[in-house]
Amino acid sequence: VFGLWRGLEPTLWRDVPFSGVYWLALEQGKVALEERYPSENPLAPTARAFVAGAGAGMLAAVLVTPFDVVKTRRQLYTTLASDPAVAATIDHSASAGNGSTSQVISGILKDEGAPGLFRGAYARVLKVTPACAIMIGVYETGKRVFGLQERGT
């Protein structure tokens, strides 16, 4: 049962800051785009939300990539170390995912430097950016279609 919670800490370190950065940047981006590109076109709010969502997703993804790296390494290490046929052949260092979140971060910094914490950032941004743009664009459109749009936004 303990194994069910093993990845909780690094997941929270990744997801909570991501959400905070994303929603703050999204709202600021929507306001900035509204001020810079005012329009009465009914598609303008969706377009602004789409662009702001992409930018916010990109920013949040880059900023929390170190925690995604830690989460992924810890998951991979746990999986490989649990297989007796593989356990003897794998790297058991902290940078390989063997340890707490802080130990893995320290190990990566020691063995690979700061760039090690951002491995896979490009791929993560390529996945997260369009996902955030599409999600918030559909959400904003849905609010308008179903008459749930707040006043003044």
mmCIF file with all atom_site columns, N, CA and C in Angstrom, residues 63-99:
data_model
loop_
_atom_site.group_PDB
_atom_site.id
_atom_site.type_symbol
_atom_site.label_atom_id
_atom_site.label_alt_id
_atom_site.label_comp_id
_atom_site.label_asym_id
_atom_site.label_entity_id
_atom_site.label_seq_id
_atom_site.pdbx_PDB_ins_code
_atom_site.Cartn_x
_atom_site.Cartn_y
_atom_site.Cartn_z
_atom_site.occupancy
_atom_site.B_iso_or_equiv
_atom_site.pdbx_formal_charge
_atom_site.auth_seq_id
_atom_site.auth_comp_id
_atom_site.auth_asym_id
_atom_site.auth_atom_id
_atom_site.pdbx_PDB_model_num
ATOM 1   N N  . LEU A 1 63 ? 9.254  26.105 -15.989 1.00 0.00 ? 63 LEU A N  1
ATOM 2   C CA . LEU A 1 63 ? 9.614  26.375 -14.597 1.00 0.00 ? 63 LEU A CA 1
ATOM 3   C C  . LEU A 1 63 ? 9.546  25.142 -13.695 1.00 0.00 ? 63 LEU A C  1
ATOM 4   N N  . VAL A 1 64 ? 8.656  24.213 -13.976 1.00 0.00 ? 64 VAL A N  1
ATOM 5   C CA . VAL A 1 64 ? 8.532  23.042 -13.103 1.00 0.00 ? 64 VAL A CA 1
ATOM 6   C C  . VAL A 1 64 ? 9.191  21.789 -13.678 1.00 0.00 ? 64 VAL A C  1
ATOM 7   N N  . THR A 1 65 ? 9.884  21.928 -14.795 1.00 0.00 ? 65 THR A N  1
ATOM 8   C CA . THR A 1 65 ? 10.566 20.774 -15.388 1.00 0.00 ? 65 THR A CA 1
ATOM 9   C C  . THR A 1 65 ? 11.496 20.063 -14.401 1.00 0.00 ? 65 THR A C  1
ATOM 10  N N  . PRO A 1 66 ? 12.255 20.770 -13.544 1.00 0.00 ? 66 PRO A N  1
ATOM 11  C CA . PRO A 1 66 ? 13.113 20.032 -12.603 1.00 0.00 ? 66 PRO A CA 1
ATOM 12  C C  . PRO A 1 66 ? 12.342 19.021 -11.753 1.00 0.00 ? 66 PRO A C  1
ATOM 13  N N  . PHE A 1 67 ? 11.141 19.365 -11.334 1.00 0.00 ? 67 PHE A N  1
ATOM 14  C CA . PHE A 1 67 ? 10.359 18.434 -10.522 1.00 0.00 ? 67 PHE A CA 1
ATOM 15  C C  . PHE A 1 67 ? 9.812  17.282 -11.363 1.00 0.00 ? 67 PHE A C  1
ATOM 16  N N  . ASP A 1 68 ? 9.565  17.539 -12.636 1.00 0.00 ? 68 ASP A N  1
ATOM 17  C CA . ASP A 1 68 ? 9.139  16.456 -13.521 1.00 0.00 ? 68 ASP A CA 1
ATOM 18  C C  . ASP A 1 68 ? 10.296 15.484 -13.748 1.00 0.00 ? 68 ASP A C  1
ATOM 19  N N  . VAL A 1 69 ? 11.497 16.016 -13.880 1.00 0.00 ? 69 VAL A N  1
ATOM 20  C CA . VAL A 1 69 ? 12.689 15.171 -14.036 1.00 0.00 ? 69 VAL A CA 1
ATOM 21  C C  . VAL A 1 69 ? 12.856 14.283 -12.797 1.00 0.00 ? 69 VAL A C  1
ATOM 22  N N  . VAL A 1 70 ? 12.723 14.867 -11.616 1.00 0.00 ? 70 VAL A N  1
ATOM 23  C CA . VAL A 1 70 ? 12.858 14.101 -10.371 1.00 0.00 ? 70 VAL A CA 1
ATOM 24  C C  . VAL A 1 70 ? 11.787 13.021 -10.293 1.00 0.00 ? 70 VAL A C  1
ATOM 25  N N  . LYS A 1 71 ? 10.541 13.383 -10.587 1.00 0.00 ? 71 LYS A N  1
ATOM 26  C CA . LYS A 1 71 ? 9.437  12.425 -10.529 1.00 0.00 ? 71 LYS A CA 1
ATOM 27  C C  . LYS A 1 71 ? 9.694  11.258 -11.484 1.00 0.00 ? 71 LYS A C  1
ATOM 28  N N  . THR A 1 72 ? 10.107 11.571 -12.685 1.00 0.00 ? 72 THR A N  1
ATOM 29  C CA . THR A 1 72 ? 10.340 10.530 -13.691 1.00 0.00 ? 72 THR A CA 1
ATOM 30  C C  . THR A 1 72 ? 11.496 9.621  -13.282 1.00 0.00 ? 72 THR A C  1
ATOM 31  N N  . ARG A 1 73 ? 12.573 10.200 -12.793 1.00 0.00 ? 73 ARG A N  1
ATOM 32  C CA . ARG A 1 73 ? 13.725 9.380  -12.382 1.00 0.00 ? 73 ARG A CA 1
ATOM 33  C C  . ARG A 1 73 ? 13.381 8.496  -11.188 1.00 0.00 ? 73 ARG A C  1
ATOM 34  N N  . ARG A 1 74 ? 12.619 9.036  -10.245 1.00 0.00 ? 74 ARG A N  1
ATOM 35  C CA . ARG A 1 74 ? 12.234 8.222  -9.090  1.00 0.00 ? 74 ARG A CA 1
ATOM 36  C C  . ARG A 1 74 ? 11.320 7.080  -9.517  1.00 0.00 ? 74 ARG A C  1
ATOM 37  N N  . GLN A 1 75 ? 10.403 7.352  -10.419 1.00 0.00 ? 75 GLN A N  1
ATOM 38  C CA . GLN A 1 75 ? 9.508  6.291  -10.904 1.00 0.00 ? 75 GLN A CA 1
ATOM 39  C C  . GLN A 1 75 ? 10.303 5.219  -11.639 1.00 0.00 ? 75 GLN A C  1
ATOM 40  N N  . LEU A 1 76 ? 11.194 5.645  -12.508 1.00 0.00 ? 76 LEU A N  1
ATOM 41  C CA . LEU A 1 76 ? 11.986 4.692  -13.277 1.00 0.00 ? 76 LEU A CA 1
ATOM 42  C C  . LEU A 1 76 ? 12.895 3.875  -12.362 1.00 0.00 ? 76 LEU A C  1
ATOM 43  N N  . TYR A 1 77 ? 13.543 4.551  -11.420 1.00 0.00 ? 77 TYR A N  1
ATOM 44  C CA . TYR A 1 77 ? 14.418 3.836  -10.498 1.00 0.00 ? 77 TYR A CA 1
ATOM 45  C C  . TYR A 1 77 ? 13.631 2.788  -9.700  1.00 0.00 ? 77 TYR A C  1
ATOM 46  N N  . THR A 1 78 ? 12.481 3.182  -9.179  1.00 0.00 ? 78 THR A N  1
ATOM 47  C CA . THR A 1 78 ? 11.664 2.259  -8.381  1.00 0.00 ? 78 THR A CA 1
ATOM 48  C C  . THR A 1 78 ? 11.257 1.045  -9.205  1.00 0.00 ? 78 THR A C  1
ATOM 49  N N  . THR A 1 79 ? 10.882 1.274  -10.442 1.00 0.00 ? 79 THR A N  1
ATOM 50  C CA . THR A 1 79 ? 10.476 0.181  -11.323 1.00 0.00 ? 79 THR A CA 1
ATOM 51  C C  . THR A 1 79 ? 11.644 -0.755 -11.613 1.00 0.00 ? 79 THR A C  1
ATOM 52  N N  . LEU A 1 80 ? 12.779 -0.181 -11.979 1.00 0.00 ? 80 LEU A N  1
ATOM 53  C CA . LEU A 1 80 ? 13.941 -1.012 -12.322 1.00 0.00 ? 80 LEU A CA 1
ATOM 54  C C  . LEU A 1 80 ? 14.526 -1.718 -11.097 1.00 0.00 ? 80 LEU A C  1
ATOM 55  N N  . ALA A 1 81 ? 14.589 -1.014 -9.973  1.00 0.00 ? 81 ALA A N  1
ATOM 56  C CA . ALA A 1 81 ? 15.175 -1.603 -8.754  1.00 0.00 ? 81 ALA A CA 1
ATOM 57  C C  . ALA A 1 81 ? 14.323 -2.733 -8.192  1.00 0.00 ? 81 ALA A C  1
ATOM 58  N N  . SER A 1 82 ? 13.057 -2.762 -8.535  1.00 0.00 ? 82 SER A N  1
ATOM 59  C CA . SER A 1 82 ? 12.185 -3.816 -8.015  1.00 0.00 ? 82 SER A CA 1
ATOM 60  C C  . SER A 1 82 ? 12.302 -5.115 -8.815  1.00 0.00 ? 82 SER A C  1
ATOM 61  N N  . ASP A 1 83 ? 12.991 -5.074 -9.943  1.00 0.00 ? 83 ASP A N  1
ATOM 62  C CA . ASP A 1 83 ? 13.187 -6.268 -10.766 1.00 0.00 ? 83 ASP A CA 1
ATOM 63  C C  . ASP A 1 83 ? 14.553 -6.872 -10.429 1.00 0.00 ? 83 ASP A C  1
ATOM 64  N N  . PRO A 1 84 ? 14.590 -8.026 -9.772  1.00 0.00 ? 84 PRO A N  1
ATOM 65  C CA . PRO A 1 84 ? 15.869 -8.611 -9.358  1.00 0.00 ? 84 PRO A CA 1
ATOM 66  C C  . PRO A 1 84 ? 16.839 -8.832 -10.518 1.00 0.00 ? 84 PRO A C  1
ATOM 67  N N  . ALA A 1 85 ? 16.330 -9.100 -11.689 1.00 0.00 ? 85 ALA A N  1
ATOM 68  C CA . ALA A 1 85 ? 17.200 -9.349 -12.834 1.00 0.00 ? 85 ALA A CA 1
ATOM 69  C C  . ALA A 1 85 ? 17.873 -8.060 -13.314 1.00 0.00 ? 85 ALA A C  1
ATOM 70  N N  . VAL A 1 86 ? 17.291 -6.935 -13.017 1.00 0.00 ? 86 VAL A N  1
ATOM 71  C CA . VAL A 1 86 ? 17.802 -5.657 -13.494 1.00 0.00 ? 86 VAL A CA 1
ATOM 72  C C  . VAL A 1 86 ? 18.506 -4.887 -12.381 1.00 0.00 ? 86 VAL A C  1
ATOM 73  N N  . ALA A 1 87 ? 18.064 -5.063 -11.151 1.00 0.00 ? 87 ALA A N  1
ATOM 74  C CA . ALA A 1 87 ? 18.541 -4.261 -10.020 1.00 0.00 ? 87 ALA A CA 1
ATOM 75  C C  . ALA A 1 87 ? 20.058 -4.239 -9.889  1.00 0.00 ? 87 ALA A C  1
ATOM 76  N N  . ALA A 1 88 ? 20.709 -5.342 -10.164 1.00 0.00 ? 88 ALA A N  1
ATOM 77  C CA . ALA A 1 88 ? 22.166 -5.407 -10.008 1.00 0.00 ? 88 ALA A CA 1
ATOM 78  C C  . ALA A 1 88 ? 22.910 -4.633 -11.096 1.00 0.00 ? 88 ALA A C  1
ATOM 79  N N  . THR A 1 89 ? 22.223 -4.297 -12.174 1.00 0.00 ? 89 THR A N  1
ATOM 80  C CA . THR A 1 89 ? 22.892 -3.652 -13.306 1.00 0.00 ? 89 THR A CA 1
ATOM 81  C C  . THR A 1 89 ? 22.622 -2.160 -13.408 1.00 0.00 ? 89 THR A C  1
ATOM 82  N N  . ILE A 1 90 ? 21.771 -1.604 -12.557 1.00 0.00 ? 90 ILE A N  1
ATOM 83  C CA . ILE A 1 90 ? 21.408 -0.193 -12.702 1.00 0.00 ? 90 ILE A CA 1
ATOM 84  C C  . ILE A 1 90 ? 22.226 0.700  -11.782 1.00 0.00 ? 90 ILE A C  1
ATOM 85  N N  . ASP A 1 91 ? 22.226 1.963  -12.105 1.00 0.00 ? 91 ASP A N  1
ATOM 86  C CA . ASP A 1 91 ? 22.880 2.994  -11.298 1.00 0.00 ? 91 ASP A CA 1
ATOM 87  C C  . ASP A 1 91 ? 22.027 3.239  -10.053 1.00 0.00 ? 91 ASP A C  1
ATOM 88  N N  . HIS A 1 92 ? 22.629 3.151  -8.888  1.00 0.00 ? 92 HIS A N  1
ATOM 89  C CA . HIS A 1 92 ? 21.892 3.335  -7.639  1.00 0.00 ? 92 HIS A CA 1
ATOM 90  C C  . HIS A 1 92 ? 22.170 4.695  -6.997  1.00 0.00 ? 92 HIS A C  1
ATOM 91  N N  . SER A 1 93 ? 22.673 5.635  -7.773  1.00 0.00 ? 93 SER A N  1
ATOM 92  C CA . SER A 1 93 ? 22.990 6.954  -7.225  1.00 0.00 ? 93 SER A CA 1
ATOM 93  C C  . SER A 1 93 ? 21.726 7.796  -7.069  1.00 0.00 ? 93 SER A C  1
ATOM 94  N N  . ALA A 1 94 ? 21.853 8.876  -6.330  1.00 0.00 ? 94 ALA A N  1
ATOM 95  C CA . ALA A 1 94 ? 20.720 9.782  -6.133  1.00 0.00 ? 94 ALA A CA 1
ATOM 96  C C  . ALA A 1 94 ? 20.296 10.402 -7.458  1.00 0.00 ? 94 ALA A C  1
ATOM 97  N N  . SER A 1 95 ? 21.262 10.734 -8.317  1.00 0.00 ? 95 SER A N  1
ATOM 98  C CA . SER A 1 95 ? 20.900 11.369 -9.594  1.00 0.00 ? 95 SER A CA 1
ATOM 99  C C  . SER A 1 95 ? 20.123 10.418 -10.494 1.00 0.00 ? 95 SER A C  1
ATOM 100 N N  . ALA A 1 96 ? 20.209 9.112  -10.216 1.00 0.00 ? 96 ALA A N  1
ATOM 101 C CA . ALA A 1 96 ? 19.443 8.135  -10.991 1.00 0.00 ? 96 ALA A CA 1
ATOM 102 C C  . ALA A 1 96 ? 18.031 7.961  -10.442 1.00 0.00 ? 96 ALA A C  1
ATOM 103 N N  . GLY A 1 97 ? 17.737 8.617  -9.322  1.00 0.00 ? 97 GLY A N  1
ATOM 104 C CA . GLY A 1 97 ? 16.395 8.536  -8.764  1.00 0.00 ? 97 GLY A CA 1
ATOM 105 C C  . GLY A 1 97 ? 16.296 7.810  -7.445  1.00 0.00 ? 97 GLY A C  1
ATOM 106 N N  . ASN A 1 98 ? 17.443 7.403  -6.882  1.00 0.00 ? 98 ASN A N  1
ATOM 107 C CA . ASN A 1 98 ? 17.454 6.666  -5.623  1.00 0.00 ? 98 ASN A CA 1
ATOM 108 C C  . ASN A 1 98 ? 17.550 7.646  -4.463  1.00 0.00 ? 98 ASN A C  1
ATOM 109 N N  . GLY A 1 99 ? 16.414 8.009  -3.893  1.00 0.00 ? 99 GLY A N  1
ATOM 110 C CA . GLY A 1 99 ? 16.429 8.910  -2.746  1.00 0.00 ? 99 GLY A CA 1
ATOM 111 C C  . GLY A 1 99 ? 15.203 9.794  -2.711  1.00 0.00 ? 99 GLY A C  1
#
